[in-house]
CSV table of C-alpha atoms and ligand atoms in Angstrom, one decimal:
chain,number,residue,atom,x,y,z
O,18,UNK,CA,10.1,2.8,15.2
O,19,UNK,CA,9.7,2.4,19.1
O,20,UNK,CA,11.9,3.7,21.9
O,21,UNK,CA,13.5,0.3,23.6
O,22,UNK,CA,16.7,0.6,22.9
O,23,UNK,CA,19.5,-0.4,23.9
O,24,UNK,CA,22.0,2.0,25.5
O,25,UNK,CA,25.5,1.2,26.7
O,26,UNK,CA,24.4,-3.1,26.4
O,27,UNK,CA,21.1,-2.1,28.2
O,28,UNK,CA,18.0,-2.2,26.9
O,29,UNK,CA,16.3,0.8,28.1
O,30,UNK,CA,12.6,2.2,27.7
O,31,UNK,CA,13.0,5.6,26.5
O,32,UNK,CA,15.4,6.9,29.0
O,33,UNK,CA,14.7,4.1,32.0
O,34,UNK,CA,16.4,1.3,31.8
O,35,UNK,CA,14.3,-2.6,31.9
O,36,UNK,CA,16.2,-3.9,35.1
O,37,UNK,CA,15.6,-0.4,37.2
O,38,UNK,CA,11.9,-1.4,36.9
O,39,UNK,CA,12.1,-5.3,37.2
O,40,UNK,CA,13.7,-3.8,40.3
O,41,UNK,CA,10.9,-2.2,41.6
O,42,UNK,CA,7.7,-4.1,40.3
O,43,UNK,CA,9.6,-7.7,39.7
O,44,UNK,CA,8.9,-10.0,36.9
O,45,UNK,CA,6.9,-10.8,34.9
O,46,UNK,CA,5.4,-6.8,33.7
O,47,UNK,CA,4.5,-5.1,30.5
O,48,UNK,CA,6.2,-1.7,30.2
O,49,UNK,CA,4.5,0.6,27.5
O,50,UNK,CA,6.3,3.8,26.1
O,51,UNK,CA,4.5,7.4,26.0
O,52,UNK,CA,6.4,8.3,23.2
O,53,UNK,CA,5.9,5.8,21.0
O,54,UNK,CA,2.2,5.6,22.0
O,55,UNK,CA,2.4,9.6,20.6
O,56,UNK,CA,4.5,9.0,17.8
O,57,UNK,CA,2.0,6.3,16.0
O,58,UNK,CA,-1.0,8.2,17.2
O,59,UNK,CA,0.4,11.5,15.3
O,60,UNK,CA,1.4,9.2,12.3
O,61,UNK,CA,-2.3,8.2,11.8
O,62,UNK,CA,-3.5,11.8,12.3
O,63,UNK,CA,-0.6,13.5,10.1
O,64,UNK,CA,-1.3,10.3,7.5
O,65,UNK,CA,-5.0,11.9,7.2
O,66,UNK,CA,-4.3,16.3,7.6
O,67,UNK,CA,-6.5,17.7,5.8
O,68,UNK,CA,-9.4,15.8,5.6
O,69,UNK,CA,-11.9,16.3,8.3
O,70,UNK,CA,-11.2,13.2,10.4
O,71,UNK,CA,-10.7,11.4,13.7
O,72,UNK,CA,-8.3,8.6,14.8
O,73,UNK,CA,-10.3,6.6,17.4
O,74,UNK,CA,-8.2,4.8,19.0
O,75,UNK,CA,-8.9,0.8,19.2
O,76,UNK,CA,-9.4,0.1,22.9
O,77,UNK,CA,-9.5,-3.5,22.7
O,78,UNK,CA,-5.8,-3.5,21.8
O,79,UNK,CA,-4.4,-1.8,25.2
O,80,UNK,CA,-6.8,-0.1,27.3
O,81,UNK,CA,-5.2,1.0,30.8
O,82,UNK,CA,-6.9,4.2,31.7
O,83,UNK,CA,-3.2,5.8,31.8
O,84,UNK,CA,-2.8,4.8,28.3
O,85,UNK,CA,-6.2,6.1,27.6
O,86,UNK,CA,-5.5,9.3,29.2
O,87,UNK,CA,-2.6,10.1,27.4
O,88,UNK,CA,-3.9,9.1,23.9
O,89,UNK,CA,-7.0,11.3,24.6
O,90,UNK,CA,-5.2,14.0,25.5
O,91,UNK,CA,-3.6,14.5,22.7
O,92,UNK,CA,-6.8,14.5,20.4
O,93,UNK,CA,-7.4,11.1,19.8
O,94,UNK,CA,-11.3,9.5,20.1
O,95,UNK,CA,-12.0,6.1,20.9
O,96,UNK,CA,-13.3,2.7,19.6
O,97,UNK,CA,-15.2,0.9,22.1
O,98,UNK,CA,-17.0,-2.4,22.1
O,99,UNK,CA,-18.5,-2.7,25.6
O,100,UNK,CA,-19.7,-1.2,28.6
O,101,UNK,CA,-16.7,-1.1,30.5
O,102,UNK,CA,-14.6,0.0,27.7
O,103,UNK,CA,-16.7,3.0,27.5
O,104,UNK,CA,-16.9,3.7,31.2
O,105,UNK,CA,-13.1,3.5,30.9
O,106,UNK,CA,-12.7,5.9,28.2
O,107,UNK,CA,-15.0,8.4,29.7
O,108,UNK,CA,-13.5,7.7,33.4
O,109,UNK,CA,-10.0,9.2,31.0
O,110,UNK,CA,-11.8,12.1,30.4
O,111,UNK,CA,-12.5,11.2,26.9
O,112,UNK,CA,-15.9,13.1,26.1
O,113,UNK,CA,-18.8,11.4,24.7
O,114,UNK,CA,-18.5,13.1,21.2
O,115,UNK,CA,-14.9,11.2,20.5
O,116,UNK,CA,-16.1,7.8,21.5
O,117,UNK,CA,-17.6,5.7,18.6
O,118,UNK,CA,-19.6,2.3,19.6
O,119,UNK,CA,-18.5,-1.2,17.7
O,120,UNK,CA,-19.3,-4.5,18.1
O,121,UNK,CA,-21.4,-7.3,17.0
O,122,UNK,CA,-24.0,-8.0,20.4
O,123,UNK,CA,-24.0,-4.7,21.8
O,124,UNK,CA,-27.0,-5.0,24.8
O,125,UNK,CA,-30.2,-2.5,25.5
O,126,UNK,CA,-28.2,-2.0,28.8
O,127,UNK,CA,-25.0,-0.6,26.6
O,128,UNK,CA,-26.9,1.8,24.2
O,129,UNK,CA,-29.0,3.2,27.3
O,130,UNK,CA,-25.8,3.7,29.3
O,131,UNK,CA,-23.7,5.3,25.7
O,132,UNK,CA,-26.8,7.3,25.1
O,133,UNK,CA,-27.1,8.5,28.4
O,134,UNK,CA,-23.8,9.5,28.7
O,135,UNK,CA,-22.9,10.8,25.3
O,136,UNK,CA,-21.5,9.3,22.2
O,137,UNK,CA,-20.4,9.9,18.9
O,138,UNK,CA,-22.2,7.1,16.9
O,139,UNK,CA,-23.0,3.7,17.1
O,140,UNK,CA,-21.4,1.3,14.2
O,141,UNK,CA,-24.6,-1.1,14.0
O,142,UNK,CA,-23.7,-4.6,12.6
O,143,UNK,CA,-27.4,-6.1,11.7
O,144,UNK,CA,-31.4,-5.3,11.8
O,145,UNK,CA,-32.3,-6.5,15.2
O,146,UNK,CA,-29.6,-4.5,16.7
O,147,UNK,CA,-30.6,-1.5,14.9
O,148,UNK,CA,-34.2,-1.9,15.6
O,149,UNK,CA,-33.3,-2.0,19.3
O,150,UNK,CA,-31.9,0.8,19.1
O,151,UNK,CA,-34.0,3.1,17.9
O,152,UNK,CA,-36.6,2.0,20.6
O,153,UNK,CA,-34.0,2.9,23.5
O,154,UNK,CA,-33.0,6.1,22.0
O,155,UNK,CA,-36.9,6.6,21.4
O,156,UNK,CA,-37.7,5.7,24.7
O,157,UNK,CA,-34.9,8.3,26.1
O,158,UNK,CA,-36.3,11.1,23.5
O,159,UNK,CA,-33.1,10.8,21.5
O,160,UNK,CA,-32.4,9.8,18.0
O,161,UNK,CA,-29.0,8.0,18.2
O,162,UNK,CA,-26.3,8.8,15.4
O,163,UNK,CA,-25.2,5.6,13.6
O,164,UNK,CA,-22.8,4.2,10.5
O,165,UNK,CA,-24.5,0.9,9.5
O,166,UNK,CA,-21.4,-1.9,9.3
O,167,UNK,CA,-21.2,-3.4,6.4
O,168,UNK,CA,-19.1,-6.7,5.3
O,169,UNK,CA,-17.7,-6.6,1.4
O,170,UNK,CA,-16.3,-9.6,1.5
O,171,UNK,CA,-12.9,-9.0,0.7
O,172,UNK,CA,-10.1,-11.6,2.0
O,173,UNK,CA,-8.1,-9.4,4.4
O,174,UNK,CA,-5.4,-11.9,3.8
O,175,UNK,CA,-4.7,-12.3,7.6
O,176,UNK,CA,-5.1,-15.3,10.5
O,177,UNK,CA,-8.5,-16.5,10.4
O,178,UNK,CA,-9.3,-15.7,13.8
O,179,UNK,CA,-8.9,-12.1,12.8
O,180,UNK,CA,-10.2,-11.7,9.7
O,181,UNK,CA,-13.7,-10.3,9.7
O,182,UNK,CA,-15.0,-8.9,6.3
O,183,UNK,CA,-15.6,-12.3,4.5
O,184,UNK,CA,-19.1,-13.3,4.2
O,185,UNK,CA,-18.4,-16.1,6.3
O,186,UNK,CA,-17.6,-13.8,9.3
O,187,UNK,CA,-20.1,-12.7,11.7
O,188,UNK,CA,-19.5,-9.1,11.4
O,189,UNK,CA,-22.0,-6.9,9.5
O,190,UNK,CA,-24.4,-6.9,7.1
O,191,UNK,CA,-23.5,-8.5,3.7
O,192,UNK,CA,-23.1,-5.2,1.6
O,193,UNK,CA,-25.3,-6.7,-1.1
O,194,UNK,CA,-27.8,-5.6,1.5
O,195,UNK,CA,-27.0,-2.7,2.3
O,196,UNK,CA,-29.6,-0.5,-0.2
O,197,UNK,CA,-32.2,-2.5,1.8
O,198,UNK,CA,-31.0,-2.3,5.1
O,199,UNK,CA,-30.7,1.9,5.2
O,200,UNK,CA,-33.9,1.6,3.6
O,201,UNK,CA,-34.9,0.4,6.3
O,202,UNK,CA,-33.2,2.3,9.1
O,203,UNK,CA,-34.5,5.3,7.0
O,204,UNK,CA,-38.2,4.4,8.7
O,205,UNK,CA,-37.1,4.4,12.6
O,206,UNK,CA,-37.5,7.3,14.1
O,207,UNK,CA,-34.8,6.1,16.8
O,208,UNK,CA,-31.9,6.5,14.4
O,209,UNK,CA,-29.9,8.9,12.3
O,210,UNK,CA,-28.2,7.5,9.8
O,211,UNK,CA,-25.3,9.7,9.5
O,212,UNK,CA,-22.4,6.9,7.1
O,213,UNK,CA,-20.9,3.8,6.9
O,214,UNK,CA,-18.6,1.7,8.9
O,215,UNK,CA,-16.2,-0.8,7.9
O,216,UNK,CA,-13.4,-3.2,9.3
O,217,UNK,CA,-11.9,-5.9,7.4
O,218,UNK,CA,-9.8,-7.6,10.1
O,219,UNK,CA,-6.8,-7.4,11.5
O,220,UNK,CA,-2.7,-7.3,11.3
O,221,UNK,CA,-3.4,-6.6,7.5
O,222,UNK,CA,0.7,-6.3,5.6
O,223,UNK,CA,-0.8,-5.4,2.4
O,224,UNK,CA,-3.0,-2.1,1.3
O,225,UNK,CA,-4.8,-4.4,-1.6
O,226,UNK,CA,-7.8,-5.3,0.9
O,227,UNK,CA,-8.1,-2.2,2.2
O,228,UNK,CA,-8.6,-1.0,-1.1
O,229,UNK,CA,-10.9,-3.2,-2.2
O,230,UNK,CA,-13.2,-2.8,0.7
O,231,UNK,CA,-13.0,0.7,0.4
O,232,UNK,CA,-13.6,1.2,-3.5
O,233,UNK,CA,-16.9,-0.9,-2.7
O,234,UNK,CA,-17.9,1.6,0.4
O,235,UNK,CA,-17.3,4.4,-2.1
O,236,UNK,CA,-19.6,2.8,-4.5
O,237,UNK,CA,-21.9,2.5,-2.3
O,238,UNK,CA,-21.8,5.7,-0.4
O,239,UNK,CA,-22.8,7.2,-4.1
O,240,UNK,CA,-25.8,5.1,-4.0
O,241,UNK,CA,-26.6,5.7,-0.9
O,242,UNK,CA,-26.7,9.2,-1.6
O,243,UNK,CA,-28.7,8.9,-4.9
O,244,UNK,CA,-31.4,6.8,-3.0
O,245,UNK,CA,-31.6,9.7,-0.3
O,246,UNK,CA,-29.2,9.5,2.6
O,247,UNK,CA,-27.4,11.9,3.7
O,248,UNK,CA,-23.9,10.3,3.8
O,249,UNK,CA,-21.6,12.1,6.1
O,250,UNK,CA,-19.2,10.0,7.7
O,251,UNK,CA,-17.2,7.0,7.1
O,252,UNK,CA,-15.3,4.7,9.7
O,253,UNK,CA,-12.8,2.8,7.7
O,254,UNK,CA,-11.9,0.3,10.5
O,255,UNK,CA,-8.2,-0.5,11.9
O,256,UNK,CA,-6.4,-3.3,10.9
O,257,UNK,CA,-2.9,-1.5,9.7
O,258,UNK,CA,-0.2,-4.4,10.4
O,259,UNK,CA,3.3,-4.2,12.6
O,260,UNK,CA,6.4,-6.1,12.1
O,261,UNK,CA,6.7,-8.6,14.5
O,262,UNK,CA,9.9,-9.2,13.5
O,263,UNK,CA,12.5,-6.8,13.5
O,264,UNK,CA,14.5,-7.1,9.9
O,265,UNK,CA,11.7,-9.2,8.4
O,266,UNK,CA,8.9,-7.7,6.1
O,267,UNK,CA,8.0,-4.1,6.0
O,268,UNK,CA,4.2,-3.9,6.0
O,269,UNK,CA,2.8,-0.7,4.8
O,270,UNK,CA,3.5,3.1,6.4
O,271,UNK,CA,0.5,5.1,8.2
O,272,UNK,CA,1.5,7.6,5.4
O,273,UNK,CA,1.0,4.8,2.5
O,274,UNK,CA,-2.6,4.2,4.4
O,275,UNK,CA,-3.3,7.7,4.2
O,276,UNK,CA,-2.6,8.0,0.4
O,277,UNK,CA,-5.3,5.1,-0.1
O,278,UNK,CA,-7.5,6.4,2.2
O,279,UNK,CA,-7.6,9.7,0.0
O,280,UNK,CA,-7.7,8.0,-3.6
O,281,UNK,CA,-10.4,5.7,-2.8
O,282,UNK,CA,-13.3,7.9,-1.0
O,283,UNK,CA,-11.3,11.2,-0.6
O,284,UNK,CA,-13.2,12.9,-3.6
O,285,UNK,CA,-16.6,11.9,-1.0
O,286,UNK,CA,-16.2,15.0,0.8
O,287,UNK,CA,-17.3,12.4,3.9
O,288,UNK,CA,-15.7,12.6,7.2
O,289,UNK,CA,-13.4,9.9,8.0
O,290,UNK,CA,-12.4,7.5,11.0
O,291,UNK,CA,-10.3,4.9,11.5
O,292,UNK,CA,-10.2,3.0,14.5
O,293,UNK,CA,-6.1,1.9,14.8
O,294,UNK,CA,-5.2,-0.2,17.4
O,295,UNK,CA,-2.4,-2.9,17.0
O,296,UNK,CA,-0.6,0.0,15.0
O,297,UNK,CA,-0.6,2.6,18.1
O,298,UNK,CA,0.2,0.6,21.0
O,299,UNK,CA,1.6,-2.8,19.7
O,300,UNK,CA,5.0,-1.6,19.4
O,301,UNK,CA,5.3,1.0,22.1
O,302,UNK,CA,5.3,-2.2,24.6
O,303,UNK,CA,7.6,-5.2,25.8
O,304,UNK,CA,6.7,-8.3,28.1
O,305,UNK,CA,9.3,-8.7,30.6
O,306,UNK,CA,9.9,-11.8,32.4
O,307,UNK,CA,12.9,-13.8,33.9
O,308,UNK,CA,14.6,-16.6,33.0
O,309,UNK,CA,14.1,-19.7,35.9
O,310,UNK,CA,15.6,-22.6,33.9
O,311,UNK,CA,17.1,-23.8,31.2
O,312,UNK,CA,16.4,-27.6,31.0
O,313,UNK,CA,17.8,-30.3,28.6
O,314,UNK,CA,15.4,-32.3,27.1
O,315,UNK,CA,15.3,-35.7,25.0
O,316,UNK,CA,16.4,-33.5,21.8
O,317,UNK,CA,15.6,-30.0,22.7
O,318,UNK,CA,16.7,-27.2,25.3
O,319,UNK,CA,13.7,-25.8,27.1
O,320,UNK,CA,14.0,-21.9,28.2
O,321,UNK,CA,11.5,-21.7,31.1
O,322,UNK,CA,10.5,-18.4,31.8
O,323,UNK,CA,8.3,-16.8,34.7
O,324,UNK,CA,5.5,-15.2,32.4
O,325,UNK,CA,2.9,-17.7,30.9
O,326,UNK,CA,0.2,-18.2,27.9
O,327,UNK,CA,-1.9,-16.5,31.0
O,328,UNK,CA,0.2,-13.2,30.8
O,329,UNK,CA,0.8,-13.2,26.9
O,330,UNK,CA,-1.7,-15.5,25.4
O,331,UNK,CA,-1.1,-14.6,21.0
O,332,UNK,CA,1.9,-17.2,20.2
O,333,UNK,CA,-0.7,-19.7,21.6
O,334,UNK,CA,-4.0,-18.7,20.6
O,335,UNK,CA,-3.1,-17.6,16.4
O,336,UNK,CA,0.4,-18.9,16.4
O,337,UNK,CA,2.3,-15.2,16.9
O,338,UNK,CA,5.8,-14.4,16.6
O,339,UNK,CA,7.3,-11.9,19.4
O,340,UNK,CA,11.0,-11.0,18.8
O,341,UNK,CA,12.5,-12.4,22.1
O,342,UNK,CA,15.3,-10.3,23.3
O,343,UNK,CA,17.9,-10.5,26.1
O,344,UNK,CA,17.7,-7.1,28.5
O,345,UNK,CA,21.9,-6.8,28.7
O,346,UNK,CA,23.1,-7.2,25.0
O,347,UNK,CA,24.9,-9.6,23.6
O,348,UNK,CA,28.3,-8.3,22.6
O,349,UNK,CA,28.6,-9.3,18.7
O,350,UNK,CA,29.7,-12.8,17.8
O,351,UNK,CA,28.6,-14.0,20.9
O,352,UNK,CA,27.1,-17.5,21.5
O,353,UNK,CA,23.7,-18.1,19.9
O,354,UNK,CA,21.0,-20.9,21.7
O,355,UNK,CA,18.0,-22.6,20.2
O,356,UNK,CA,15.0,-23.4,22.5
O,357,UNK,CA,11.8,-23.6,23.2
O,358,UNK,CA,10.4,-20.6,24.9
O,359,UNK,CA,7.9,-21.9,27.4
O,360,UNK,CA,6.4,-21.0,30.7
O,361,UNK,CA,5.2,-22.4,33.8
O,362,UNK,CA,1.5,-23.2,32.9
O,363,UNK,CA,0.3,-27.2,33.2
O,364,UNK,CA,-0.3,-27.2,29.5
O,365,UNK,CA,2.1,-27.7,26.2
O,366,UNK,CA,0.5,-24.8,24.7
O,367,UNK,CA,2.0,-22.6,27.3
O,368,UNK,CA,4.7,-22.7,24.2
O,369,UNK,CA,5.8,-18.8,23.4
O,370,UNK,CA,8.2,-20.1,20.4
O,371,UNK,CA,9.5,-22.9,19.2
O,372,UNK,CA,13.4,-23.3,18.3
O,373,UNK,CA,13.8,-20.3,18.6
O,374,UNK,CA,17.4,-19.1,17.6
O,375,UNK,CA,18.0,-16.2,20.0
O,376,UNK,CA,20.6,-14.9,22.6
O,377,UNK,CA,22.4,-17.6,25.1
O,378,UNK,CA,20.6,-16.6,28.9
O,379,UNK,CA,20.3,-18.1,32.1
O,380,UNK,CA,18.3,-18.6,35.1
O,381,UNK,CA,18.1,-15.0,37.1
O,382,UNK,CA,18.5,-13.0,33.3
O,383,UNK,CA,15.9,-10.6,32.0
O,384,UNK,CA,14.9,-11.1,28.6
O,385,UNK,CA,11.4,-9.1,26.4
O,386,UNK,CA,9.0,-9.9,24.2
O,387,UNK,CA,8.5,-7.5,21.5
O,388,UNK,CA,5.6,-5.7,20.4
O,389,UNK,CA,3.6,-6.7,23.2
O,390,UNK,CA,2.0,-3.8,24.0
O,391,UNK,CA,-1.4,-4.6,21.6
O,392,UNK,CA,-3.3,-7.5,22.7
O,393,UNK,CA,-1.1,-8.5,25.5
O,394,UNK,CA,-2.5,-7.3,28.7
O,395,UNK,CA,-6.1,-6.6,27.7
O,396,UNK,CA,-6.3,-10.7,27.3
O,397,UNK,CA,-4.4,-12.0,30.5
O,398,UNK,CA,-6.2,-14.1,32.9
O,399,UNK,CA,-5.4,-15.3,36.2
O,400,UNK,CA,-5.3,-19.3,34.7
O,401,UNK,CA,-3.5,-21.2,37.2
O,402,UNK,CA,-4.2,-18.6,40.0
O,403,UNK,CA,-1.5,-16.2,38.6
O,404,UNK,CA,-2.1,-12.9,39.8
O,405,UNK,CA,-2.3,-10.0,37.2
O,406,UNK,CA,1.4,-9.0,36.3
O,407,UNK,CA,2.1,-5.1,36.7
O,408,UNK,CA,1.9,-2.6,33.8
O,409,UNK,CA,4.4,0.1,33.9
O,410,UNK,CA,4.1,3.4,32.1
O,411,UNK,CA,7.4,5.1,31.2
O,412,UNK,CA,7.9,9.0,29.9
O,413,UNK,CA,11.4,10.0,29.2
O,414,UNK,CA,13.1,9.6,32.5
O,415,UNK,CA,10.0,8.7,34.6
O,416,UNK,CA,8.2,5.5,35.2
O,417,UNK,CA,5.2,4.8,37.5
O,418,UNK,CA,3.1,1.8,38.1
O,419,UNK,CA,0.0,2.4,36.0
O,420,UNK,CA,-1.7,-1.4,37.3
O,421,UNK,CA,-0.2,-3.2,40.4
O,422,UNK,CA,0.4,-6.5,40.8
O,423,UNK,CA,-2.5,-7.9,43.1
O,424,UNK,CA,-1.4,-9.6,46.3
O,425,UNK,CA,-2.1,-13.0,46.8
O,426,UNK,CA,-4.6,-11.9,49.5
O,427,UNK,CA,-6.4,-9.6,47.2
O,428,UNK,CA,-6.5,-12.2,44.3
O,429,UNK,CA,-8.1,-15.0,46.5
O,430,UNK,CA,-10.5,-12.6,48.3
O,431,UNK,CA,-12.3,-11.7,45.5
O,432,UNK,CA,-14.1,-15.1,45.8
O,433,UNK,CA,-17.0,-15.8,48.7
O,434,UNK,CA,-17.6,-19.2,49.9
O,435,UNK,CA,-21.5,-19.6,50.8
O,436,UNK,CA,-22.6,-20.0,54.3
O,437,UNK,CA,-23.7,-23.3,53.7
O,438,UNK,CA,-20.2,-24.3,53.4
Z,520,LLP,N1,-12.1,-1.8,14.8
Z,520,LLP,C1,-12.8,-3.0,15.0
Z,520,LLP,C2,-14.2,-3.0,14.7
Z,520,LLP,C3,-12.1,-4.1,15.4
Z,520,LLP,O1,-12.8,-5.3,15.5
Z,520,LLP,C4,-10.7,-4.1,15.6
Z,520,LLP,C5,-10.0,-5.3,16.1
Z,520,LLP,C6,-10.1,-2.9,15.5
Z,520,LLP,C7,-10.8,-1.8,15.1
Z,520,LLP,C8,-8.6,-2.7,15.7
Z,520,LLP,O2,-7.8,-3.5,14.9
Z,520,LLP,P1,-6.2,-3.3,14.9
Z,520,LLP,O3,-5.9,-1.9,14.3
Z,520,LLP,O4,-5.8,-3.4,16.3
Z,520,LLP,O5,-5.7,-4.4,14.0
Z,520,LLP,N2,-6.5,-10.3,19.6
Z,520,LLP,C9,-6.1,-10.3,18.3
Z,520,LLP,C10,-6.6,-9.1,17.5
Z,520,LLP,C11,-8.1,-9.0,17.5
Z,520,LLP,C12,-8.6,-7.8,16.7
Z,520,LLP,C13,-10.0,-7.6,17.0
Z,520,LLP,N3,-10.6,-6.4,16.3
Z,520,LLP,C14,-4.5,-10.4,18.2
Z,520,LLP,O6,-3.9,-10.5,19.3
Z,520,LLP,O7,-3.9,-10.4,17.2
């Protein structure tokens, strides 16, 4: 459930409505609800009540430090897999202690800067990383907390781009391994081993992989314990799929996730994390853009619209479905168009759907892209010297401007030309 609505024929963002902002920033913008940031955030954290956890929210998926900020203050840690990501989560006011480290090629430079500043753990993915680890925490006097990733190879079922715990994928070590591996991380004076991370991929519709993976981490976390570890913690990952498509499948509740969560490593008496992103902020936000032609072609209608691959870049890059809705509704029975959603970038792949049976518009009307609000904005360029398009934060009544559009000016004076020149 998400709060875009529509109101009177409106569509409206909790109690704004779509065109008051397109009013005040222009098109194209993403527009992100507080309410249904906090209503999936509290799902996740009711989903696991009484076990000893933390939600850690996936950065990756939407991380605007006003969207950070409110997710933080209302309890939730965060996932982050970068310098800048963890700069921005502490720049929130996140604190060290919520903030767990992820990610495959994490540099010397990272782990001083996380160590230095404060962190929960580090989710290491392989040896080398783990050796260089220890000597930076060494060198600093500190012994840094850490889950060791591992990858059961379990088909997640999902777009291969996204799917990451199949022994094919770069992500982990192979859990075969893993005995050896803690072993090993056992010996380095750098390190404290404190559980085990895993993340199977991405947009997952069915519990069945989650399970499997997490049957084999509860294996393991028994041997783990019999060899001599003290097994304390375990980050289950993210990965919880949205419907794209409103109407059309009905992937699994936060609630359902829960359940599994407790009857596969619940009896562990281990801490847990998750690291939800998609779930959280995917639905709480739309893409809006405006219509600037509708043009006939050789056997197809062409809807062109003012935001490009550059603003929303998942129907070209895996193929994904948004739900592409007019902003004044259609009154029922009305005329119904096909076309092909494109925008105005110099390539076919700026293609956002294809036949797409959807409300009749025309040039000057509003229309949104659905669950936008994961993956959307974090992966905009400037491709075709677009400036960044706005993101708009809305609460109830309120809205303000949580990123600006850049000016021309400011977009073209980030480069220098060399004196030479
Ligand atoms: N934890 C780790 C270690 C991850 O790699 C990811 C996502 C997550 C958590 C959060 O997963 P989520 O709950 O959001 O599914 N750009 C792609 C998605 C890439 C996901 C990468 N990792 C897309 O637009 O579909």
């Amino acid at each position: 459930m998400d709060h875009f609505t529509y109101k009177d024929g409106v569509l409206h963002a909790e109690d704004v409505t779509i065109q008051a902002i397109a009013d005040c920033v222009g098109t194209p913008f993403y527009v992100y609800s507080s309410a249904t940031l906090l209503r999936h955030f509290n799902l996740f954290n009711d989903a696991l009540s009484g076990m000893d956890h933390l939600v850690c929210f996936a950065m990756k998926s939407l991380s605007n430090q006003a969207v950070i900020q409110l997710l933080g203050d209302a309890g939730a840690g965060m996932d982050v897999v970068s310098e800048g990501e963890y700069r921005r989560a502490r720049a929130a006011g996140v604190p060290g202690d919520r903030i767990v480290f992820s990610g495959v090629g994490k540099t010397r430079h990272e782990m001083r800067v996380a160590l230095e500043g404060g962190i929960r753990q580090f989710n290491v993915e392989s040896e080398p990383e783990m050796d260089a680890l220890s000597e930076v925490a060494a060198g600093l006097g500190l012994r840094a907390p850490i889950t060791i990733r591992v990858n059961p190879d379990v088909d997640a079922k999902t777009h291969a781009k996204i799917a990451t715990g199949k022994s094919e994928n770069k992500f982990g070590i192979p859990i075969d391994r893993a005995r050896a591996v803690y072993a090993h991380a056992a010996t380095l004076s750098g390190v404290d081993v404190i559980g085990i991370d895993v993340h199977i991929g991405s947009q997952l519709t069915d519990l069945e992989p989650f399970r499997a993976a997490y049957a084999k981490v509860a294996d393991l976390t028994v041997q783990l314990r019999a060899d001599g570890h003290d097994i304390r913690r375990l980050d289950l990952g993210g990965g919880l799929g949205i419907p794209y498509s409103l109407g059309n499948a009905n992937p699994p509740l936060p609630s359902d996730y829960g359940q599994l969560i407790r009857d596969t490593v619940g009896h562990l008496g281990c801490e847990i994390e998750i690291e939800p992103g998609r779930l959280i902020s995917g639905n709480a936000g739309l893409l809006v853009s405006e219509v600037i032609y509708v043009k006939q072609g050789a056997d197809r209608q062409f809807l062109i619209i003012d935001a490009g691959m550059n603003d929303l870049i998942r129907p070209a890059m895996y193929d994904a479905h948004h739900d592409i809705v007019p902003v004044i509704e259609q009154p029922t029975g009305a005329d119904r168009a096909t076309y092909d959603v494109v925008g105005p970038i110099c390539e076919s792949g700026d293609t956002f759907a294809k036949g797409r049976q959807m409300a009749q518009v025309g040039p000057g009307d509003l229309v949104a892209f659905r669950s936008a609000g994961a993956y959307g904005a974090v992966m905009s360029s400037e491709y075709n010297s677009r400036p960044m398009i706005p993101e708009v934060l809305v609460q109830r009544d309120q809205f303000a401007v949580i990123r600006p559009r850049p000016t021309f000016d400011e977009m073209i004076a980030r480069d220098t030309v060399p004196a030479w020149l």
